[in-house]
Short mmCIF file of C-alpha atoms (C1' of nucleotides) in Angstrom, two decimals:
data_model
loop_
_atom_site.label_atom_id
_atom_site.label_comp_id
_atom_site.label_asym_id
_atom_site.label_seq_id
_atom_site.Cartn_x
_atom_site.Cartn_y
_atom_site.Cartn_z
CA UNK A 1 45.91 -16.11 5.72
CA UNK A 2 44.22 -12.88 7.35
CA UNK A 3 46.25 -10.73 4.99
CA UNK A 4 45.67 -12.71 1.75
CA UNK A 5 41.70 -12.36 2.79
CA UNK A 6 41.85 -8.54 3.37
CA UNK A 7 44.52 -7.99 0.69
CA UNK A 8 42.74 -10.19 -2.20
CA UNK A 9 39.24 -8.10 -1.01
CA UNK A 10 40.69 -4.60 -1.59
CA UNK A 11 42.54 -5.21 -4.86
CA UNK A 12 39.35 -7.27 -6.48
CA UNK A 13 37.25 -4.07 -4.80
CA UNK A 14 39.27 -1.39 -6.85
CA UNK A 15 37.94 -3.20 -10.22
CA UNK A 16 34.55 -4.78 -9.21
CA UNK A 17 33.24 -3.44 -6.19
CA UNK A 18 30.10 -0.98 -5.97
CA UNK A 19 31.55 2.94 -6.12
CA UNK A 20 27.95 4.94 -6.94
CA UNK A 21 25.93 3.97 -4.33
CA UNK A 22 24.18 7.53 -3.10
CA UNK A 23 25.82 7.09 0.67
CA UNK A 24 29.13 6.20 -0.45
CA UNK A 25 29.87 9.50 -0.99
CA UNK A 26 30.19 11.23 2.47
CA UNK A 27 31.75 10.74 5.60
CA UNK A 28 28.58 12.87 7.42
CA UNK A 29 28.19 10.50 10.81
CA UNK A 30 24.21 11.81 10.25
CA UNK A 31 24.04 9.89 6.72
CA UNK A 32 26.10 7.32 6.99
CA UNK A 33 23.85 6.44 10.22
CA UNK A 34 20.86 6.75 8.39
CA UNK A 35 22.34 4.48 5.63
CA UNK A 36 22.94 1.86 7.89
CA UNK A 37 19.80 1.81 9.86
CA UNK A 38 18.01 1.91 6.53
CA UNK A 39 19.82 -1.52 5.50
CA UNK A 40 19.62 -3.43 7.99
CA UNK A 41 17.80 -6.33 7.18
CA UNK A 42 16.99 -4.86 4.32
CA UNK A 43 18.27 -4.53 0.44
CA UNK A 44 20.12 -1.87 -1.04
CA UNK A 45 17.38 -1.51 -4.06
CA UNK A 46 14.73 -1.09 -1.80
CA UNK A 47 16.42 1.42 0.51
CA UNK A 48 17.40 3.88 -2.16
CA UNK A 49 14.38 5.65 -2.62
CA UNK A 50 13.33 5.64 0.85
CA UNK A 51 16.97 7.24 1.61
CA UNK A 52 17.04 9.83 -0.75
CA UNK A 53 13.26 11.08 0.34
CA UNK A 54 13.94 10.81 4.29
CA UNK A 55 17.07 12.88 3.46
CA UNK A 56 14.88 15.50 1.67
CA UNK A 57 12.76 16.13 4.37
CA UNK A 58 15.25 15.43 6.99
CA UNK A 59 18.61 16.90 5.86
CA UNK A 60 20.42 17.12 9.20
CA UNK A 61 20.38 15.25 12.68
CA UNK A 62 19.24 18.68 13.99
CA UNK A 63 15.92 19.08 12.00
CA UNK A 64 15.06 15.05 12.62
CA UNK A 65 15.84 15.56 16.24
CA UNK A 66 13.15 18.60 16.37
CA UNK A 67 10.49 17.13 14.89
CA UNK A 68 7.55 15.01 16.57
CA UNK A 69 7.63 11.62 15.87
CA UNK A 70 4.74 11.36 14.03
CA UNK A 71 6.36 12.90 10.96
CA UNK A 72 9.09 10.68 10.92
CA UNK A 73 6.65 7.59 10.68
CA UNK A 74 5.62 8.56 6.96
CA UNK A 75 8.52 8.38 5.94
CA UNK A 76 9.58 4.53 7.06
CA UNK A 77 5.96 3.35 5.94
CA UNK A 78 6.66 0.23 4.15
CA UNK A 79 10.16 0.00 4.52
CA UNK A 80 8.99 -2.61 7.48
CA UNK A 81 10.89 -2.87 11.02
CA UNK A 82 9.35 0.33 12.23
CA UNK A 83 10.86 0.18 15.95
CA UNK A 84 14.41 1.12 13.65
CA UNK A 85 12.60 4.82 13.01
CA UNK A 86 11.33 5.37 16.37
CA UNK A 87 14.70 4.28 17.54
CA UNK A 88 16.71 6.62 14.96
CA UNK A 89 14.44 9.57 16.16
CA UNK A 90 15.09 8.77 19.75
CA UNK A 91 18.92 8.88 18.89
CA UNK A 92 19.08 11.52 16.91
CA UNK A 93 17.12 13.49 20.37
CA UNK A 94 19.92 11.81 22.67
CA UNK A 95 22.67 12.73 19.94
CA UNK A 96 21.39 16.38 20.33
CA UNK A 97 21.54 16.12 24.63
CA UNK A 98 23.55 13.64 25.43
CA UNK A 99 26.67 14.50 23.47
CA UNK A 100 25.55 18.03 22.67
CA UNK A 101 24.81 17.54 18.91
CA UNK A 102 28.25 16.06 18.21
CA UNK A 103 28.14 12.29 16.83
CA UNK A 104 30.44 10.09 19.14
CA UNK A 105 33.55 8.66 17.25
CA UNK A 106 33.92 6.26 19.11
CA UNK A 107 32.36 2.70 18.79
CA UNK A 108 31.30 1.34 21.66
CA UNK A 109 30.08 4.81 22.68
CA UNK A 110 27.73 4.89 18.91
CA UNK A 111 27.08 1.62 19.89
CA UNK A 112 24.88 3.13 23.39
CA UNK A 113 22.25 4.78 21.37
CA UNK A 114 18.86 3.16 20.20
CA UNK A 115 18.89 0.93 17.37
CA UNK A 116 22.62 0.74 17.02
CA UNK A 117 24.34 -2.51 17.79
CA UNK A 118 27.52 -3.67 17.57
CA UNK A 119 27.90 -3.98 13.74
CA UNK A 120 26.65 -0.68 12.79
CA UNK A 121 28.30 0.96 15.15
CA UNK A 122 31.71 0.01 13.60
CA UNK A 123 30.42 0.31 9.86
CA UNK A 124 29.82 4.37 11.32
CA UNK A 125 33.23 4.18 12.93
CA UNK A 126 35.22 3.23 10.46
CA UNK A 127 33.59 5.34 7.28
CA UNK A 128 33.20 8.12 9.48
CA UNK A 129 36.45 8.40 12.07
CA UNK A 130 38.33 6.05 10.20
CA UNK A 131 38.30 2.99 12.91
CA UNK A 132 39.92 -0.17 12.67
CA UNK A 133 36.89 -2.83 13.59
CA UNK A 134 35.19 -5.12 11.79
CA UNK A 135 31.59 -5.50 10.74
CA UNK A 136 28.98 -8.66 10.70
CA UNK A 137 26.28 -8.17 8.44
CA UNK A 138 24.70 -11.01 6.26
CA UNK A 139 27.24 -10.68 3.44
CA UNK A 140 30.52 -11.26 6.27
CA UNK A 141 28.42 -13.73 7.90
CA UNK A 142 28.13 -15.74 4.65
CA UNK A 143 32.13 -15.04 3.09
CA UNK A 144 33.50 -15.86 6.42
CA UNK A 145 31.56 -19.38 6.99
CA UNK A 146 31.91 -20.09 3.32
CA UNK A 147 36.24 -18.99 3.06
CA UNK A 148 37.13 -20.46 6.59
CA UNK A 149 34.26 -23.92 6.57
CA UNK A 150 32.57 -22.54 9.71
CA UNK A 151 29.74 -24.89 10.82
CA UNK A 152 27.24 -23.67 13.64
CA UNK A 153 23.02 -22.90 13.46
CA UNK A 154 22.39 -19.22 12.43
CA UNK A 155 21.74 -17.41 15.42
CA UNK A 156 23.37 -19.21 18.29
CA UNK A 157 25.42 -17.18 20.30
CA UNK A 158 28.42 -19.95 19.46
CA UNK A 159 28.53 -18.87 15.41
CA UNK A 160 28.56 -15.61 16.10
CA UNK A 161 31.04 -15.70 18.53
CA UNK A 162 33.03 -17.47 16.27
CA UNK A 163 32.05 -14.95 13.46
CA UNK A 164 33.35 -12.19 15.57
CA UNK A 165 36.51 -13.48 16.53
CA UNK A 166 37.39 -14.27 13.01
CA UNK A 167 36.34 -10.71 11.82
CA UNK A 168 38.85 -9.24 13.93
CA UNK A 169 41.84 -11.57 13.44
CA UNK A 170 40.81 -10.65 9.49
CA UNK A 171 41.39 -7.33 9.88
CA UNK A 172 44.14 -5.46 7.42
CA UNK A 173 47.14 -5.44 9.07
CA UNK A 174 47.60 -1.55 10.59
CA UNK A 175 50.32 -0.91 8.69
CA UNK A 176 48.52 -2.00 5.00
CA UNK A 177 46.31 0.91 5.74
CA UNK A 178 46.10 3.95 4.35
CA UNK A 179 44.89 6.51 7.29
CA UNK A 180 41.76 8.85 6.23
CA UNK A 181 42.27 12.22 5.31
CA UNK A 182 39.95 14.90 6.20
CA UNK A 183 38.36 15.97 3.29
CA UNK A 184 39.79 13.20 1.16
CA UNK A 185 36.80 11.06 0.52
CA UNK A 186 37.37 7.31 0.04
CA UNK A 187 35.77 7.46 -3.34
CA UNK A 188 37.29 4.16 -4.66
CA UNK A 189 40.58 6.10 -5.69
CA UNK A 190 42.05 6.56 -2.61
CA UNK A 191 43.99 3.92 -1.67
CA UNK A 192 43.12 0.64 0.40
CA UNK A 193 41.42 1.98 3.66
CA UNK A 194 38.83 0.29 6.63
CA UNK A 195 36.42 1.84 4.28
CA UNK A 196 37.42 -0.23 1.28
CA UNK A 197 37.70 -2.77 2.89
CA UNK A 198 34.45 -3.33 4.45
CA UNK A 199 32.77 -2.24 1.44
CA UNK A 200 34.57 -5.46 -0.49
CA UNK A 201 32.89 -7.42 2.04
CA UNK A 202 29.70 -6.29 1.73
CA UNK A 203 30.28 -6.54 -2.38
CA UNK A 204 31.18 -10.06 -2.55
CA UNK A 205 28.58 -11.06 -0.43
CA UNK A 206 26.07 -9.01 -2.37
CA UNK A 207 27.42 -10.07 -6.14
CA UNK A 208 29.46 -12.77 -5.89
CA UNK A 209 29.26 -14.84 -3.03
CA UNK A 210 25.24 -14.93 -2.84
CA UNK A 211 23.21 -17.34 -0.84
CA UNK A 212 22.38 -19.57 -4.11
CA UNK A 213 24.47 -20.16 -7.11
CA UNK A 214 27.55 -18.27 -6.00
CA UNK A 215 29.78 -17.86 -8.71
CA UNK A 216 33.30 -18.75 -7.69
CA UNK A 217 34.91 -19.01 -10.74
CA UNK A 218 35.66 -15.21 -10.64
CA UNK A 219 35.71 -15.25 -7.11
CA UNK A 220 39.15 -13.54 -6.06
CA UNK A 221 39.44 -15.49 -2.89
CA UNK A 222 38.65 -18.88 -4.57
CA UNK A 223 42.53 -20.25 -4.00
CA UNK A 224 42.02 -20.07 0.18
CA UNK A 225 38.05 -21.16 -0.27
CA UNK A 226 37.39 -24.09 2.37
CA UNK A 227 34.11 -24.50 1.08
CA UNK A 228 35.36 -24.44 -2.87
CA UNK A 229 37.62 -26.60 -2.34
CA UNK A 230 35.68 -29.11 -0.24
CA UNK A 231 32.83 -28.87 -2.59
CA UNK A 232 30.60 -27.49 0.30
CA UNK A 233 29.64 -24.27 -0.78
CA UNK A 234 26.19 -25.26 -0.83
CA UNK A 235 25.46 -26.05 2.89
CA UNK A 236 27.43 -23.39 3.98
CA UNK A 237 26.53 -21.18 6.13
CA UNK A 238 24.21 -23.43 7.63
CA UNK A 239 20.01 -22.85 7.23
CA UNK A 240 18.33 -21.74 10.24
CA UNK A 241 15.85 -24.56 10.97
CA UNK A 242 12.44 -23.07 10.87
CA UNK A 243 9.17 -23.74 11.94
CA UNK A 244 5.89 -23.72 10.46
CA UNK A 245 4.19 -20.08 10.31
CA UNK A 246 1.39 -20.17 12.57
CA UNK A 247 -1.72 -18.80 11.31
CA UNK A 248 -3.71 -15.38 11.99
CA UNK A 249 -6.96 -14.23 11.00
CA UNK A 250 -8.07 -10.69 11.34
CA UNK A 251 -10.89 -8.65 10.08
CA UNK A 252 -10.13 -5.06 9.73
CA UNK A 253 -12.81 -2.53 9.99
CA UNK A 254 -12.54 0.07 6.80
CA UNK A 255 -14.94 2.55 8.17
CA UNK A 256 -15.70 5.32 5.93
CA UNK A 257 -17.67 8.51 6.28
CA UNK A 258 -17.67 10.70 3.13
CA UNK A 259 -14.40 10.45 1.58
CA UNK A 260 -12.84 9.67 4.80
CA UNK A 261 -11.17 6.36 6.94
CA UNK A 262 -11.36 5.79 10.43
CA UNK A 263 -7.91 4.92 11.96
CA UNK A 264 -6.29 4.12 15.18
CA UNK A 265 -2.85 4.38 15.96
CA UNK A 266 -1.39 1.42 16.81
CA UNK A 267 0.89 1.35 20.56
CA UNK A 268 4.81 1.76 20.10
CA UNK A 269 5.88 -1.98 20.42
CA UNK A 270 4.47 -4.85 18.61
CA UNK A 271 3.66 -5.56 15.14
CA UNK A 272 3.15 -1.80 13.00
CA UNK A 273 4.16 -0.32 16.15
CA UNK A 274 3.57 3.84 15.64
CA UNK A 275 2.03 3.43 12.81
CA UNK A 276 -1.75 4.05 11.49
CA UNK A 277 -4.13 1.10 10.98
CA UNK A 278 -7.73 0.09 10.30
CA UNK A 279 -9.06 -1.40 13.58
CA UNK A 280 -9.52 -4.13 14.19
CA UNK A 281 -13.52 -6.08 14.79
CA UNK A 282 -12.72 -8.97 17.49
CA UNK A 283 -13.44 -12.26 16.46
CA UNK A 284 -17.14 -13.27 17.26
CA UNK A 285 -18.13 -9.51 17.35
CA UNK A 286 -21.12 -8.24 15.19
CA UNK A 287 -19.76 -5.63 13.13
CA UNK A 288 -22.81 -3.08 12.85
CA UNK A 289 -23.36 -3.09 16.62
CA UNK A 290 -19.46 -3.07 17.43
CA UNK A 291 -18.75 -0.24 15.16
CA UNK A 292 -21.91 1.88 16.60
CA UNK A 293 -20.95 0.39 20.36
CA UNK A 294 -17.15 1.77 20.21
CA UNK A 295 -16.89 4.46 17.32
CA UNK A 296 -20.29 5.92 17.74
CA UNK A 297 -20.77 6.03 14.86
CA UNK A 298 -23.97 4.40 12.44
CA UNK A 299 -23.90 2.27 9.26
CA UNK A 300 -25.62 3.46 6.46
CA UNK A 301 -25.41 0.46 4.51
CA UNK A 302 -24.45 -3.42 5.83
CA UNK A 303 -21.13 -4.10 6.19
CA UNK A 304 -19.55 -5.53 2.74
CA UNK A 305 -16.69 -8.11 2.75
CA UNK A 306 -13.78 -7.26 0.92
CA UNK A 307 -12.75 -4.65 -1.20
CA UNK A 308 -11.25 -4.97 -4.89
CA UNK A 309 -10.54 -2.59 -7.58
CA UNK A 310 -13.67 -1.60 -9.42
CA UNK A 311 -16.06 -2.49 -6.22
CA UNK A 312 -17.05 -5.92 -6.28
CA UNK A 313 -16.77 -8.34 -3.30
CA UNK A 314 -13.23 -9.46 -2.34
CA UNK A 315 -12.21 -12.94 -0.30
CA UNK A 316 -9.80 -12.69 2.25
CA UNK A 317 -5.97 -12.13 0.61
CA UNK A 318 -2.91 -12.75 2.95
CA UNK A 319 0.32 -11.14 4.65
CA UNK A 320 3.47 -12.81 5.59
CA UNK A 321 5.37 -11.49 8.43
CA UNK A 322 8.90 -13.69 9.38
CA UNK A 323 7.12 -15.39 12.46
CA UNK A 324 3.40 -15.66 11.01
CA UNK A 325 1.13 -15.44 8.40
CA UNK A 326 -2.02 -13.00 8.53
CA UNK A 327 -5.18 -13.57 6.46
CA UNK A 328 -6.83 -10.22 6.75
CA UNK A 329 -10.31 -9.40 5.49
CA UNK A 330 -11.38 -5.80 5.20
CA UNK A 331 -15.06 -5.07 5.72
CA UNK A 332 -16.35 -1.92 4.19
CA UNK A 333 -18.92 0.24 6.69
CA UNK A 334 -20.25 3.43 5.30
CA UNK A 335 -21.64 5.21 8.09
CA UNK A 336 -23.70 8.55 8.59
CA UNK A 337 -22.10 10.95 11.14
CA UNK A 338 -18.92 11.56 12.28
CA UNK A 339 -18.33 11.97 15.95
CA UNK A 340 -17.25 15.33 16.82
CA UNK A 341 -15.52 14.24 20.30
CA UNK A 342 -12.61 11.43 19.12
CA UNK A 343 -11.49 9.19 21.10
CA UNK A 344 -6.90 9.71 21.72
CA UNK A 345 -5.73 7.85 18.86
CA UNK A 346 -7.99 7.85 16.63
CA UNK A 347 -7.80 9.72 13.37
CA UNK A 348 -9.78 10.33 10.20
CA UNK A 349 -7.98 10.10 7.33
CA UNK A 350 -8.51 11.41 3.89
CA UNK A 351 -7.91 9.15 1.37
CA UNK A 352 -6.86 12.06 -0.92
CA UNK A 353 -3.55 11.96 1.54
CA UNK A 354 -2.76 8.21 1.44
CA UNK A 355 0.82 9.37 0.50
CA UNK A 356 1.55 11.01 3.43
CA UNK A 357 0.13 8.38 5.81
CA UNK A 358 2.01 6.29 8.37
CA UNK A 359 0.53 2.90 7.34
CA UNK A 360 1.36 -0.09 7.16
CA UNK A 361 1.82 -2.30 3.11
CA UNK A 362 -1.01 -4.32 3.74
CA UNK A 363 -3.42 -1.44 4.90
CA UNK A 364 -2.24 1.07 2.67
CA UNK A 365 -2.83 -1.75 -0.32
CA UNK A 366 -6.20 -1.76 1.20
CA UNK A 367 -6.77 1.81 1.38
CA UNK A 368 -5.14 2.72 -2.05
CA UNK A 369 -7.88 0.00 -3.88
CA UNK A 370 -10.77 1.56 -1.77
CA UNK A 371 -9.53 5.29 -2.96
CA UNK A 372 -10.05 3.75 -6.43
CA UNK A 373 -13.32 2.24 -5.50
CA UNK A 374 -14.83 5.39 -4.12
CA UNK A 375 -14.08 7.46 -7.13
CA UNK A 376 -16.12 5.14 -9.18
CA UNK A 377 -18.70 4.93 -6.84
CA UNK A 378 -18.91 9.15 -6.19
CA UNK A 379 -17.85 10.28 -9.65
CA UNK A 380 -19.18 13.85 -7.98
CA UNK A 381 -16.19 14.15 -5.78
CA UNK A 382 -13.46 14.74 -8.30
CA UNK A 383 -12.01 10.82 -9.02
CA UNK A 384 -8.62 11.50 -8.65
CA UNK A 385 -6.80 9.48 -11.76
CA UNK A 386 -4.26 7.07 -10.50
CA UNK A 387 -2.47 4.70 -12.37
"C1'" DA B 1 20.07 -18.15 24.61
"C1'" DA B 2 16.08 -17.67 21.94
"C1'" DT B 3 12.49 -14.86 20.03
"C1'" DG B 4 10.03 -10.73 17.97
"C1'" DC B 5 10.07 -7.64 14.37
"C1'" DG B 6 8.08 -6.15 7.72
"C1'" DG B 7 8.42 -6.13 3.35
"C1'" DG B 8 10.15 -7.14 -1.07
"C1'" DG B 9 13.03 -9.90 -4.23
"C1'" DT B 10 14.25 -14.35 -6.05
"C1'" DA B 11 14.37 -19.16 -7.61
"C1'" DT C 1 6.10 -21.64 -1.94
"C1'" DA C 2 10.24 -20.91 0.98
"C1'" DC C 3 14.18 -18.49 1.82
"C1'" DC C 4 16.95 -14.45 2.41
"C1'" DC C 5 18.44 -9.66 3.18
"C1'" DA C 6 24.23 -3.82 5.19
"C1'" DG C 7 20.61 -6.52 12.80
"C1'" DC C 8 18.97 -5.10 17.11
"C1'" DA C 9 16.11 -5.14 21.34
"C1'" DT C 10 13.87 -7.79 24.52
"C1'" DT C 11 12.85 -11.76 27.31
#
DNA sequence: AATGCGGGGTA
DNA sequence: TACCCAGCATT
């Protein structure tokens, strides 16, 4: 059974898999990492352009390991998960002292640095040093409980025990594979390799075997398909029983001066951790005498609710995060001087630079309709045309 | 062993 | 609206 899974996976691969993805062609441990961070938890469409610009300004471990932090933010801002960019500069430091510069080959050693778990470490390992270990992403997680009829709650340390002990019985036999050759990529015409391999996986959870509607009628491992055959391919893998989002409320200060925001950076753990956000007026707090109590600084006008394109008042509009929902109201507070002494961690931002900004969706949503609103309002200050 | 951690796509 | 996605760190 383990080689008719592997073996049926690589030949269906050769003909249907995905060859022209923009990682898929390099074994560099540096790219392939960043690949992998990049995805986890998150889908290839939306990682593509956020890949191909980190890589621009970023084009070797070296260069990410030398810069600050705070330059690497930008550049995961709203890509979501931030802790996996603070982590992947943190590695890329230890990468540089630790092992002096040279990427580790091998897994459980990749596995050691920040941000890299078990899974990811392998994926590295095997496109990189040519390994023979398995991976358990989302797309195994679902072929494997689907092809074998694994029951278990998403989560529990039972499935994925079970999950990982399958994986590695599944493995191509050793001597199926073809071993890596320096400098012989594994561009799809190379022969059946861990690299393959995985990446059939990965495929026919992505295009075939998806979380609704899978379509098993082409499916290349329907014949040995517990769940085909027992009509089950609907409840399997099991949903993770959820609970009701709890609900926030928050009312973020958008205080401008001239064509300029007031923002704080937020602490390194928690939610936006690193990045730049409006702060945030405390419930029961009167905004005028807050903002003058903590920022120094003096409103010019009364605070206004909301913000929409064009100027007029907004209502409150809402964020979903996995564990809770956020309704966040901006209020707008021109005020008349700027402080010259700042207090650490606060920064004024111009909202001629929104681009470059470490912020969060929601905020830079907020920001980018205010940008819009002050060009109508000053149409002095050279309105910038967007959109 | 369970929970925290974003944002976007999809039905 | 609710669910899911190339998971990992923390408690």
């Amino acid at each position: 059974m383990a080689e008719d899974f592997s073996a049926l996976l690589i030949r269906w691969h050769a003909q249907h898999g995905r060859h022209d993805l923009p990682w898929q062609n390099t074994r560099d441990p540096y790219r392939v990492w960043l690949s992998e961070i990049m995805l986890q938890q998150t889908q290839v469409v939306t990682v593509i352009p956020y890949y191909q610009r980190f890589l621009a300004h970023f084009p070797t471990l070296e260069e990410l390991a030398a810069a600050p932090v705070e330059e690497v933010m930008p550049l995961w801002s709203g890509l979501g998960y931030y802790a996996r960019a603070r982590n992947l500069h943190a590695a890329a430091r230890a990468v540089m002292t630790l092992h002096g510069g040279v990427f580790p080959e091998a897994p459980e050693v990749i596995a050691q640095l920040p941000g890299i778990g078990r899974s990811t470490a392998n994926a590295i390992a095997v496109v990189c040093f040519g390994a023979r270990v398995p991976i358990l992403d989302g797309n195994v997680k679902r072929v494997l409980c689907r092809v074998f009829g694994i029951e278990g709650v998403p989560g529990t340390a039972a499935l994925e025990s079970r999950l990982w002990q399958h994986a590695e019985e599944l493995l191509p036999p050793l001597e199926s594979l073809l071993e890596p050759v320096a400098g012989n990529l594994s561009l799809g015409g190379s022969g059946p390799n861990m690299t393959t391999y995985i990446q059939a996986q990965m495929d026919l959870g992505a295009t075939l075997c998806t979380r609704n509607r899978p379509q098993c009628t082409v499916c290349p491992l329907e014949e040995i398909c517990v769940a085909r055959a027992t009509g089950r391919t609907a409840e399997l893998p099991q949903k993770k029983p959820r609970r009701a989002l709890p609900e926030r409320h928050a009312t973020l200060l958008v205080i401008v001066h001239e064509h300029r925001v007031l923002l704080e950076t937020r602490p390194p753990t928690g939610i936006w951790g690193g990045l730049r956000s409006l702060p945030e007026l405390p419930p029961g707090e009167d905004a005028t005498a807050y903002v003058e109590k903590v920022f120094g600084v003096t409103l010019i006008a009364p605070a206004q609710g909301g913000l929409r394109r064009g100027g007029s008042p907004a209502q409150t509009f809402m964020h979903v995060f996995t564990h809770f929902r956020l309704h966040i109201t901006p209020l707008l507070c021109h005020v008349s001087l700027r402080p010259s002494a700042m207090e650490a961690g606060l920064h004024w931002l111009d909202l001629t630079a929104l681009d470059t900004a470490a912020l969060p969706a929601p905020v830079r949503r907020i920001l980018a309709e205010l940008s819009l609103y002050e060009a109508a309002r000053r149409p002095v200050s050279a309105p910038r045309s967007t959109r």
